């Protein structure tokens, strides 16, 4: 299993899932799926009834804490394993409540010693904040309390063996540690547990799951991002309209940030320019400096034109100034101006790339139609004759495509996307290009995807990404 470098441990939310294990699925099967970490896309295929959709629902439910859905699925144990070895484990557990037998979900977090040791640098910071331990009068009491708590946490949430008398055995290396040493070796994990609980700590590592069901055009009530999209109007009459509202909201946020940065940059222009002019050298401009200034001016002008077409900034008239610059003071002023312009435009770069991909998906897929974007009304689709088509009146397949990529590109901080039957209502030619578009969306938004499909056209020529559940499953007598 791939080991995470110590420097990567700080950004726990970015860590990927590596493996899915289910014991007793449908009361008879053991399922183990290794996810494709290199490509960040795994495609689950299988005949009907093998549990493709069920696995996606189980992942979402465990990460989001939806015990009700998980308890409605027959299984004995479910485990999500991160690629550093930490894991979330869920088991149905029968209990007696006032003489009535009920089933509740028991969820446990496990941390292998290798993970704990990798976090040693954060131990003192996590337990004592910014203070110097040696000069903190309360440090001994706090350390004793933390050590007592750590003993219980280590027993319940790690693979260390409790030898008694404050000694702990690492079965992986044979190393024996005292409680204090074990505490120092896993400070961040214990701090995370102290802030909440071990299960919550690991759930936050896999947070921001976007579950897109097969009936994704159906409006739903409350219950998870996969059910109710954030950002839509309460009176929205269709999912495609909710997704459009989501896009408008994200673009509006980017434009507001652009305005804030613009004001900040404008205020800094004169104060930043004066030191340059005061240290001015009398040397004449070189051809290389002139060429570089022209290149940067062209780059800024092209970016402005691109963002204008997307409706992100207002159209303005431009006159090229670089060719007119003859002296060094003018050169410095224009150079600073172009640097400031680029700094402003960089704020919009991410949302612009996402909008351009969404437009590309629509314009390369929809028949005799094209899409544009307006910051106030969102996505606008027109026929080749220029007639605007309401989003709700697009075909089922067209709405599916907009909903799929609108969510993947514009939902906040999505780390894991689960898509059930992406082929739903899509023409075969669209299915064959789906992974190409998905890969571009992943490059922009940085998420991992798990798909469940029956369609060889979705897989197309990427059978290396597939996991056949029939081969990853075995029927067992006892689980």
Short mmCIF file of C-alpha atoms in Angstrom, two decimals:
data_model
loop_
_atom_site.label_atom_id
_atom_site.label_comp_id
_atom_site.label_asym_id
_atom_site.label_seq_id
_atom_site.Cartn_x
_atom_site.Cartn_y
_atom_site.Cartn_z
CA UNK A 1 0.00 0.00 0.00
CA UNK A 2 1.25 3.46 -0.87
CA UNK A 3 2.74 5.29 2.13
CA UNK A 4 2.01 8.97 2.61
CA UNK A 5 5.01 11.25 3.04
CA UNK A 6 5.17 13.02 6.41
CA UNK A 7 4.76 16.43 4.81
CA UNK A 8 1.50 15.32 3.23
CA UNK A 9 -0.05 14.39 6.55
CA UNK A 10 -1.01 17.98 7.30
CA UNK A 11 -3.66 18.09 4.54
CA UNK A 12 -5.66 15.11 5.74
CA UNK A 13 -8.74 16.10 3.75
CA UNK A 14 -6.86 15.46 0.51
CA UNK A 15 -6.10 11.82 1.23
CA UNK A 16 -7.82 9.32 -1.05
CA UNK A 17 -9.66 6.13 -0.32
CA UNK A 18 -7.69 3.08 -1.41
CA UNK A 19 -9.92 0.11 -0.73
CA UNK A 20 -13.52 -0.88 -0.03
CA UNK A 21 -14.34 -4.04 1.94
CA UNK A 22 -17.76 -5.47 2.74
CA UNK A 23 -18.36 -8.64 4.74
CA UNK A 24 -21.77 -10.27 4.53
CA UNK A 25 -23.18 -8.06 1.76
CA UNK A 26 -26.74 -9.25 1.19
CA UNK A 27 -25.97 -11.76 4.01
CA UNK A 28 -23.81 -13.94 1.80
CA UNK A 29 -20.96 -12.14 0.03
CA UNK A 30 -17.50 -10.79 0.78
CA UNK A 31 -16.52 -7.91 -1.47
CA UNK A 32 -13.11 -6.27 -1.78
CA UNK A 33 -12.40 -3.46 -4.26
CA UNK A 34 -9.02 -1.81 -4.79
CA UNK A 35 -9.54 1.72 -6.10
CA UNK A 36 -7.40 3.17 -8.89
CA UNK A 37 -5.35 5.81 -7.09
CA UNK A 38 -3.06 6.66 -10.01
CA UNK A 39 -5.89 7.61 -12.40
CA UNK A 40 -8.25 8.71 -9.61
CA UNK A 41 -11.11 6.97 -11.42
CA UNK A 42 -12.57 3.55 -10.68
CA UNK A 43 -15.41 2.05 -12.71
CA UNK A 44 -17.54 -0.64 -11.08
CA UNK A 45 -19.15 -3.09 -13.51
CA UNK A 46 -21.22 -6.18 -12.82
CA UNK A 47 -24.48 -7.92 -13.69
CA UNK A 48 -27.61 -6.63 -11.99
CA UNK A 49 -27.87 -7.55 -8.35
CA UNK A 50 -24.16 -7.58 -7.48
CA UNK A 51 -24.37 -4.34 -5.51
CA UNK A 52 -22.81 -1.57 -7.61
CA UNK A 53 -25.35 1.05 -6.55
CA UNK A 54 -25.39 -0.35 -3.03
CA UNK A 55 -21.64 0.14 -2.66
CA UNK A 56 -21.91 3.79 -3.73
CA UNK A 57 -24.75 4.35 -1.26
CA UNK A 58 -22.76 2.70 1.53
CA UNK A 59 -19.74 4.94 0.91
CA UNK A 60 -21.84 8.10 0.99
CA UNK A 61 -23.79 6.98 4.05
CA UNK A 62 -20.74 6.05 6.12
CA UNK A 63 -18.87 9.27 5.33
CA UNK A 64 -21.90 11.52 5.90
CA UNK A 65 -23.11 9.68 9.00
CA UNK A 66 -26.36 8.48 7.43
CA UNK A 67 -26.89 5.49 9.75
CA UNK A 68 -30.49 4.99 8.61
CA UNK A 69 -29.51 4.19 5.02
CA UNK A 70 -26.66 1.90 6.07
CA UNK A 71 -28.87 -0.05 8.47
CA UNK A 72 -31.31 -0.64 5.62
CA UNK A 73 -28.64 -2.61 3.72
CA UNK A 74 -27.91 -6.22 4.71
CA UNK A 75 -24.22 -6.51 5.68
CA UNK A 76 -22.04 -7.64 8.59
CA UNK A 77 -19.09 -5.25 8.31
CA UNK A 78 -18.14 -2.39 6.00
CA UNK A 79 -14.68 -0.85 5.83
CA UNK A 80 -13.28 2.17 3.99
CA UNK A 81 -9.49 2.06 3.89
CA UNK A 82 -7.40 5.18 3.19
CA UNK A 83 -4.18 4.74 1.28
CA UNK A 84 -2.11 5.46 4.41
CA UNK A 85 -3.77 2.53 6.19
CA UNK A 86 -6.27 4.38 8.40
CA UNK A 87 -9.81 3.07 8.06
CA UNK A 88 -13.46 3.58 8.99
CA UNK A 89 -15.33 0.44 10.00
CA UNK A 90 -19.11 0.08 10.41
CA UNK A 91 -21.02 -2.87 11.87
CA UNK A 92 -24.73 -3.35 12.63
CA UNK A 93 -25.13 -4.18 16.32
CA UNK A 94 -28.20 -5.67 17.98
CA UNK A 95 -29.23 -3.98 21.24
CA UNK A 96 -32.05 -4.24 23.75
CA UNK A 97 -34.01 -1.06 24.44
CA UNK A 98 -36.68 -1.55 27.14
CA UNK A 99 -36.96 -5.19 26.21
CA UNK A 100 -37.26 -4.50 22.50
CA UNK A 101 -34.49 -5.66 20.19
CA UNK A 102 -33.18 -2.91 17.94
CA UNK A 103 -30.23 -2.53 15.60
CA UNK A 104 -27.82 0.37 15.80
CA UNK A 105 -24.71 1.14 13.80
CA UNK A 106 -21.34 0.80 15.49
CA UNK A 107 -18.65 2.86 13.74
CA UNK A 108 -14.97 2.63 14.62
CA UNK A 109 -11.84 4.42 13.40
CA UNK A 110 -8.53 2.52 13.13
CA UNK A 111 -5.06 4.05 12.85
CA UNK A 112 -2.02 1.85 12.09
CA UNK A 113 1.21 2.77 13.94
CA UNK A 114 2.83 3.98 10.71
CA UNK A 115 0.23 6.75 10.47
CA UNK A 116 0.65 7.75 14.09
CA UNK A 117 4.42 7.98 13.86
CA UNK A 118 4.20 10.12 10.76
CA UNK A 119 2.43 12.81 12.78
CA UNK A 120 5.05 13.15 15.53
CA UNK A 121 6.04 16.69 14.49
CA UNK A 122 2.59 18.00 15.44
CA UNK A 123 2.36 16.39 18.89
CA UNK A 124 3.33 19.27 21.16
CA UNK A 125 1.55 21.88 18.99
CA UNK A 126 -1.67 19.86 19.03
CA UNK A 127 -1.73 19.22 22.77
CA UNK A 128 -0.26 22.45 24.08
CA UNK A 129 -0.96 25.04 21.39
CA UNK A 130 1.72 27.68 20.87
CA UNK A 131 2.99 27.65 24.45
CA UNK A 132 6.39 26.37 25.50
CA UNK A 133 5.81 23.14 27.41
CA UNK A 134 8.70 23.76 29.79
CA UNK A 135 7.40 27.20 30.81
CA UNK A 136 3.72 26.24 31.04
CA UNK A 137 2.74 25.83 34.71
CA UNK A 138 -0.23 23.67 33.73
CA UNK A 139 1.77 21.44 31.39
CA UNK A 140 2.37 18.56 33.87
CA UNK A 141 -1.31 18.26 34.70
CA UNK A 142 -2.30 18.58 31.07
CA UNK A 143 0.27 16.00 30.01
CA UNK A 144 -0.89 13.56 32.70
CA UNK A 145 -4.50 14.02 31.64
CA UNK A 146 -3.56 13.56 27.98
CA UNK A 147 -1.57 10.42 28.80
CA UNK A 148 -4.52 8.91 30.67
CA UNK A 149 -6.81 9.74 27.80
CA UNK A 150 -4.23 8.46 25.29
CA UNK A 151 -4.13 5.05 26.94
CA UNK A 152 -7.82 4.58 26.23
CA UNK A 153 -7.58 6.11 22.76
CA UNK A 154 -4.63 3.89 21.82
CA UNK A 155 -6.44 0.77 22.98
CA UNK A 156 -9.62 1.60 21.09
CA UNK A 157 -8.29 3.20 17.93
CA UNK A 158 -4.88 1.83 17.03
CA UNK A 159 -3.21 -1.49 16.34
CA UNK A 160 -0.76 -1.05 19.25
CA UNK A 161 -0.84 -3.81 21.85
CA UNK A 162 -1.32 -2.75 25.48
CA UNK A 163 1.33 -4.60 27.53
CA UNK A 164 0.21 -2.97 30.78
CA UNK A 165 2.17 -0.67 33.10
CA UNK A 166 2.13 2.07 30.46
CA UNK A 167 3.92 0.02 27.82
CA UNK A 168 2.79 -0.40 24.21
CA UNK A 169 3.96 -2.87 21.56
CA UNK A 170 4.03 -1.97 17.89
CA UNK A 171 3.31 -5.35 16.22
CA UNK A 172 4.60 -4.03 12.91
CA UNK A 173 8.12 -3.22 14.13
CA UNK A 174 8.34 -5.00 17.48
CA UNK A 175 9.10 -1.67 19.18
CA UNK A 176 7.97 -1.19 22.78
CA UNK A 177 6.99 2.33 23.87
CA UNK A 178 5.81 4.04 27.02
CA UNK A 179 2.52 5.91 27.04
CA UNK A 180 4.31 9.25 26.84
CA UNK A 181 6.32 8.16 23.83
CA UNK A 182 3.20 6.80 22.16
CA UNK A 183 1.47 10.07 22.90
CA UNK A 184 4.25 12.07 21.28
CA UNK A 185 4.21 9.77 18.23
CA UNK A 186 0.54 10.36 17.49
CA UNK A 187 -0.14 13.87 18.69
CA UNK A 188 -2.23 15.10 15.75
CA UNK A 189 -4.44 12.04 15.70
CA UNK A 190 -5.07 12.31 19.44
CA UNK A 191 -5.71 16.03 19.13
CA UNK A 192 -8.21 15.31 16.39
CA UNK A 193 -9.90 12.79 18.65
CA UNK A 194 -9.91 15.24 21.54
CA UNK A 195 -11.64 17.84 19.37
CA UNK A 196 -14.42 15.45 18.52
CA UNK A 197 -14.12 11.71 18.19
CA UNK A 198 -12.06 9.32 16.06
CA UNK A 199 -14.90 8.57 13.66
CA UNK A 200 -15.58 12.25 13.04
CA UNK A 201 -11.85 12.83 12.55
CA UNK A 202 -11.64 10.23 9.78
CA UNK A 203 -14.94 11.26 8.22
CA UNK A 204 -13.48 14.73 7.78
CA UNK A 205 -10.66 13.17 5.76
CA UNK A 206 -13.19 11.87 3.24
CA UNK A 207 -15.53 14.85 3.49
CA UNK A 208 -17.22 16.56 0.58
CA UNK A 209 -18.69 13.50 -1.07
CA UNK A 210 -20.92 14.22 -4.05
CA UNK A 211 -23.32 11.36 -4.76
CA UNK A 212 -25.11 11.62 -8.12
CA UNK A 213 -27.87 8.97 -8.33
CA UNK A 214 -29.27 7.43 -11.50
CA UNK A 215 -32.55 9.37 -11.10
CA UNK A 216 -30.64 12.64 -10.84
CA UNK A 217 -33.33 14.74 -12.53
CA UNK A 218 -35.72 14.08 -9.66
CA UNK A 219 -36.11 16.86 -7.09
CA UNK A 220 -35.56 15.66 -3.54
CA UNK A 221 -36.05 16.85 0.00
CA UNK A 222 -33.44 17.13 2.74
CA UNK A 223 -30.75 14.53 3.02
CA UNK A 224 -27.19 14.92 1.83
CA UNK A 225 -25.53 16.66 -1.05
CA UNK A 226 -26.43 13.76 -3.28
CA UNK A 227 -30.08 14.50 -2.59
CA UNK A 228 -30.44 18.25 -2.20
CA UNK A 229 -28.12 20.56 -4.07
CA UNK A 230 -26.89 23.60 -2.20
CA UNK A 231 -27.31 27.00 -3.75
CA UNK A 232 -30.63 26.53 -5.53
CA UNK A 233 -33.77 28.61 -4.95
CA UNK A 234 -36.37 27.02 -2.65
CA UNK A 235 -38.98 27.44 -5.41
CA UNK A 236 -36.86 25.71 -8.09
CA UNK A 237 -39.01 23.47 -10.26
CA UNK A 238 -36.30 21.24 -11.72
CA UNK A 239 -32.88 19.85 -10.87
CA UNK A 240 -31.36 21.46 -13.95
CA UNK A 241 -32.60 24.82 -12.64
CA UNK A 242 -31.12 24.11 -9.20
CA UNK A 243 -27.77 23.29 -10.81
CA UNK A 244 -27.95 26.49 -12.85
CA UNK A 245 -28.55 28.46 -9.63
CA UNK A 246 -25.55 26.69 -8.12
CA UNK A 247 -23.34 27.80 -11.03
CA UNK A 248 -24.62 31.39 -10.82
CA UNK A 249 -23.81 31.46 -7.10
CA UNK A 250 -20.25 30.21 -7.55
CA UNK A 251 -19.57 32.63 -10.39
CA UNK A 252 -21.05 35.50 -8.36
CA UNK A 253 -18.67 34.68 -5.50
CA UNK A 254 -15.72 34.73 -7.90
CA UNK A 255 -16.77 38.10 -9.36
CA UNK A 256 -17.11 39.56 -5.87
CA UNK A 257 -13.62 38.36 -5.03
CA UNK A 258 -12.38 39.87 -8.29
CA UNK A 259 -13.86 43.23 -7.25
CA UNK A 260 -12.24 43.00 -3.81
CA UNK A 261 -8.80 42.17 -5.23
CA UNK A 262 -9.18 44.91 -7.88
CA UNK A 263 -9.79 47.53 -5.21
CA UNK A 264 -6.84 46.26 -3.22
CA UNK A 265 -4.53 46.27 -6.25
CA UNK A 266 -5.63 49.75 -7.31
CA UNK A 267 -4.88 51.12 -3.85
CA UNK A 268 -1.39 49.62 -4.00
CA UNK A 269 -0.53 50.94 -7.47
CA UNK A 270 0.99 54.33 -6.62
CA UNK A 271 2.72 53.24 -3.37
CA UNK A 272 4.22 50.29 -5.21
CA UNK A 273 5.35 52.34 -8.19
CA UNK A 274 7.10 55.16 -6.33
CA UNK A 275 10.00 53.02 -5.02
CA UNK A 276 10.60 51.74 -8.55
CA UNK A 277 10.75 55.25 -9.97
CA UNK A 278 12.95 56.54 -7.16
CA UNK A 279 15.49 53.79 -7.87
CA UNK A 280 15.27 54.38 -11.59
CA UNK A 281 18.33 53.67 -13.69
CA UNK A 282 19.09 55.77 -16.73
CA UNK A 283 19.98 52.76 -18.87
CA UNK A 284 18.01 52.58 -22.14
CA UNK A 285 15.44 49.86 -22.77
CA UNK A 286 16.72 46.67 -24.33
CA UNK A 287 15.00 44.79 -27.15
CA UNK A 288 14.40 41.89 -24.75
CA UNK A 289 12.56 44.18 -22.33
CA UNK A 290 10.41 45.59 -25.13
CA UNK A 291 9.55 42.11 -26.41
CA UNK A 292 8.68 40.87 -22.93
CA UNK A 293 6.41 43.86 -22.37
CA UNK A 294 4.62 43.21 -25.67
CA UNK A 295 4.20 39.53 -24.79
CA UNK A 296 2.70 40.33 -21.38
CA UNK A 297 0.39 42.97 -22.84
CA UNK A 298 -0.88 40.49 -25.44
CA UNK A 299 -1.38 37.82 -22.78
CA UNK A 300 -3.42 40.16 -20.57
CA UNK A 301 -5.49 41.37 -23.55
CA UNK A 302 -6.24 37.77 -24.62
CA UNK A 303 -7.29 36.83 -21.08
CA UNK A 304 -9.55 39.88 -20.81
CA UNK A 305 -11.21 39.02 -24.13
CA UNK A 306 -11.70 35.43 -22.99
CA UNK A 307 -13.31 36.47 -19.70
CA UNK A 308 -15.49 39.02 -21.50
CA UNK A 309 -16.90 36.25 -23.71
CA UNK A 310 -17.83 34.36 -20.53
CA UNK A 311 -19.53 37.44 -19.08
CA UNK A 312 -17.13 37.58 -16.13
CA UNK A 313 -15.92 41.13 -16.83
CA UNK A 314 -17.29 44.03 -18.84
CA UNK A 315 -16.10 44.62 -22.36
CA UNK A 316 -13.60 47.47 -22.67
CA UNK A 317 -11.76 49.09 -25.55
CA UNK A 318 -8.03 48.44 -25.58
CA UNK A 319 -5.17 50.24 -27.18
CA UNK A 320 -1.75 48.58 -27.33
CA UNK A 321 0.75 50.66 -25.37
CA UNK A 322 3.82 48.44 -25.36
CA UNK A 323 4.86 49.51 -28.87
CA UNK A 324 4.73 53.17 -27.80
CA UNK A 325 6.99 52.84 -24.79
CA UNK A 326 10.32 54.53 -25.47
CA UNK A 327 11.71 55.40 -22.03
CA UNK A 328 12.27 53.52 -18.79
CA UNK A 329 9.73 55.44 -16.62
CA UNK A 330 6.96 54.58 -19.10
CA UNK A 331 8.22 51.00 -19.20
CA UNK A 332 8.03 50.67 -15.40
CA UNK A 333 4.52 52.17 -15.24
CA UNK A 334 3.15 49.84 -17.93
CA UNK A 335 4.99 46.85 -16.50
CA UNK A 336 3.45 47.46 -13.07
CA UNK A 337 0.02 48.00 -14.64
CA UNK A 338 0.20 44.66 -16.50
CA UNK A 339 1.34 42.85 -13.36
CA UNK A 340 -1.65 44.29 -11.50
CA UNK A 341 -4.04 43.36 -14.30
CA UNK A 342 -2.77 39.79 -14.28
CA UNK A 343 -3.17 39.60 -10.51
CA UNK A 344 -6.81 40.68 -10.85
CA UNK A 345 -7.56 38.28 -13.69
CA UNK A 346 -5.96 35.34 -11.87
CA UNK A 347 -8.87 35.50 -9.40
CA UNK A 348 -11.25 34.49 -12.20
CA UNK A 349 -9.03 31.88 -13.84
CA UNK A 350 -10.43 28.85 -12.02
CA UNK A 351 -14.12 29.64 -12.53
CA UNK A 352 -13.42 30.63 -16.15
CA UNK A 353 -11.81 27.26 -16.90
CA UNK A 354 -14.78 25.46 -15.36
CA UNK A 355 -17.27 27.49 -17.38
CA UNK A 356 -15.29 26.87 -20.57
CA UNK A 357 -15.32 23.12 -19.97
CA UNK A 358 -19.08 23.16 -19.33
CA UNK A 359 -19.58 25.14 -22.56
CA UNK A 360 -17.35 22.72 -24.43
CA UNK A 361 -19.33 19.70 -23.18
CA UNK A 362 -22.58 21.31 -24.30
CA UNK A 363 -21.35 22.69 -27.62
CA UNK A 364 -19.66 19.44 -28.65
CA UNK A 365 -22.63 17.30 -27.58
CA UNK A 366 -25.94 19.09 -28.07
CA UNK A 367 -27.39 18.84 -31.58
CA UNK A 368 -27.98 22.21 -33.32
CA UNK A 369 -27.61 24.10 -30.05
CA UNK A 370 -24.95 26.14 -28.28
CA UNK A 371 -24.45 27.42 -24.75
CA UNK A 372 -23.33 30.76 -23.35
CA UNK A 373 -23.16 32.14 -19.84
CA UNK A 374 -24.55 35.22 -18.16
CA UNK A 375 -23.56 36.01 -14.55
CA UNK A 376 -27.15 36.88 -13.65
CA UNK A 377 -29.19 34.21 -15.46
CA UNK A 378 -26.57 31.47 -15.75
CA UNK A 379 -26.38 28.98 -18.59
CA UNK A 380 -28.28 29.98 -21.71
CA UNK A 381 -28.90 27.46 -24.49
CA UNK A 382 -29.92 28.65 -27.95
CA UNK A 383 -30.81 26.93 -31.17
CA UNK A 384 -28.75 27.55 -34.29
CA UNK A 385 -31.45 30.06 -35.26
CA UNK A 386 -30.73 32.04 -32.07
CA UNK A 387 -33.91 31.04 -30.23
CA UNK A 388 -33.41 30.62 -26.47
CA UNK A 389 -34.47 27.22 -25.10
CA UNK A 390 -35.59 26.94 -21.49
CA UNK A 391 -33.39 24.54 -19.53
CA UNK A 392 -36.42 22.49 -18.49
CA UNK A 393 -37.33 21.98 -22.16
CA UNK A 394 -34.01 20.43 -23.08
CA UNK A 395 -34.12 16.70 -23.78
CA UNK A 396 -33.64 14.27 -20.90
CA UNK A 397 -30.12 13.43 -22.05
CA UNK A 398 -29.18 17.10 -22.39
CA UNK A 399 -30.42 17.82 -18.88
CA UNK A 400 -28.52 14.80 -17.55
CA UNK A 401 -25.28 16.08 -19.08
CA UNK A 402 -25.77 19.59 -17.65
CA UNK A 403 -26.64 18.24 -14.21
CA UNK A 404 -23.67 15.85 -14.14
CA UNK A 405 -20.98 18.32 -15.12
CA UNK A 406 -22.61 21.32 -13.48
CA UNK A 407 -22.44 19.55 -10.12
CA UNK A 408 -18.96 18.10 -10.57
CA UNK A 409 -17.50 21.44 -11.62
CA UNK A 410 -19.30 23.84 -9.27
CA UNK A 411 -20.16 22.04 -6.00
CA UNK A 412 -17.90 23.30 -3.19
CA UNK A 413 -14.65 21.47 -2.43
CA UNK A 414 -15.75 18.06 -3.69
CA UNK A 415 -13.12 15.41 -2.97
CA UNK A 416 -15.01 12.26 -3.98
CA UNK A 417 -17.68 11.95 -6.68
CA UNK A 418 -19.91 8.86 -6.81
CA UNK A 419 -21.92 8.49 -10.03
CA UNK A 420 -24.55 5.82 -10.48
CA UNK A 421 -25.16 4.89 -14.13
CA UNK A 422 -23.65 7.95 -15.84
CA UNK A 423 -24.95 6.58 -19.15
CA UNK A 424 -28.55 7.34 -18.19
CA UNK A 425 -30.32 8.94 -21.22
CA UNK A 426 -27.00 9.64 -22.98
CA UNK A 427 -26.47 8.82 -26.66
CA UNK A 428 -23.73 6.26 -27.35
CA UNK A 429 -21.48 8.94 -28.85
CA UNK A 430 -21.82 10.99 -25.66
CA UNK A 431 -21.06 7.94 -23.53
CA UNK A 432 -17.87 7.29 -25.47
CA UNK A 433 -16.58 10.80 -24.65
CA UNK A 434 -17.74 10.81 -21.03
CA UNK A 435 -14.42 9.75 -19.50
CA UNK A 436 -12.59 12.37 -21.56
CA UNK A 437 -14.79 15.12 -20.14
CA UNK A 438 -14.66 13.57 -16.66
CA UNK A 439 -10.86 13.62 -16.73
CA UNK A 440 -10.89 17.32 -17.63
CA UNK A 441 -13.32 18.03 -14.77
CA UNK A 442 -11.06 16.13 -12.37
CA UNK A 443 -8.06 18.16 -13.51
CA UNK A 444 -9.90 21.39 -12.70
CA UNK A 445 -11.77 20.37 -9.55
CA UNK A 446 -9.31 17.80 -8.12
CA UNK A 447 -11.74 15.04 -7.16
CA UNK A 448 -11.61 11.25 -7.24
CA UNK A 449 -14.47 9.48 -9.05
CA UNK A 450 -16.13 6.10 -8.57
CA UNK A 451 -18.63 5.14 -11.28
CA UNK A 452 -21.11 2.28 -11.41
CA UNK A 453 -22.17 1.36 -14.94
CA UNK A 454 -23.55 -1.33 -17.24
CA UNK A 455 -22.37 0.45 -20.35
CA UNK A 456 -19.27 -0.64 -22.31
CA UNK A 457 -19.56 2.67 -24.16
CA UNK A 458 -18.87 4.58 -20.92
CA UNK A 459 -15.78 2.42 -20.37
CA UNK A 460 -14.89 2.72 -24.07
CA UNK A 461 -11.15 1.95 -24.29
CA UNK A 462 -10.38 2.27 -20.55
CA UNK A 463 -11.01 -1.24 -19.28
CA UNK A 464 -7.91 -0.77 -17.11
CA UNK A 465 -10.06 1.46 -14.86
CA UNK A 466 -12.75 -1.17 -14.30
CA UNK A 467 -13.37 -3.50 -11.37
CA UNK A 468 -15.70 -6.38 -12.16
CA UNK A 469 -17.64 -6.96 -8.94
CA UNK A 470 -18.41 -10.53 -9.95
CA UNK A 471 -14.66 -11.19 -9.76
CA UNK A 472 -14.14 -9.07 -6.64
CA UNK A 473 -16.91 -10.93 -4.78
CA UNK A 474 -17.04 -14.37 -3.29
CA UNK A 475 -19.91 -16.19 -1.61
CA UNK A 476 -19.02 -17.44 1.85
CA UNK A 477 -20.87 -19.64 4.30
CA UNK A 478 -19.89 -17.58 7.34
CA UNK A 479 -18.90 -13.95 7.50
#
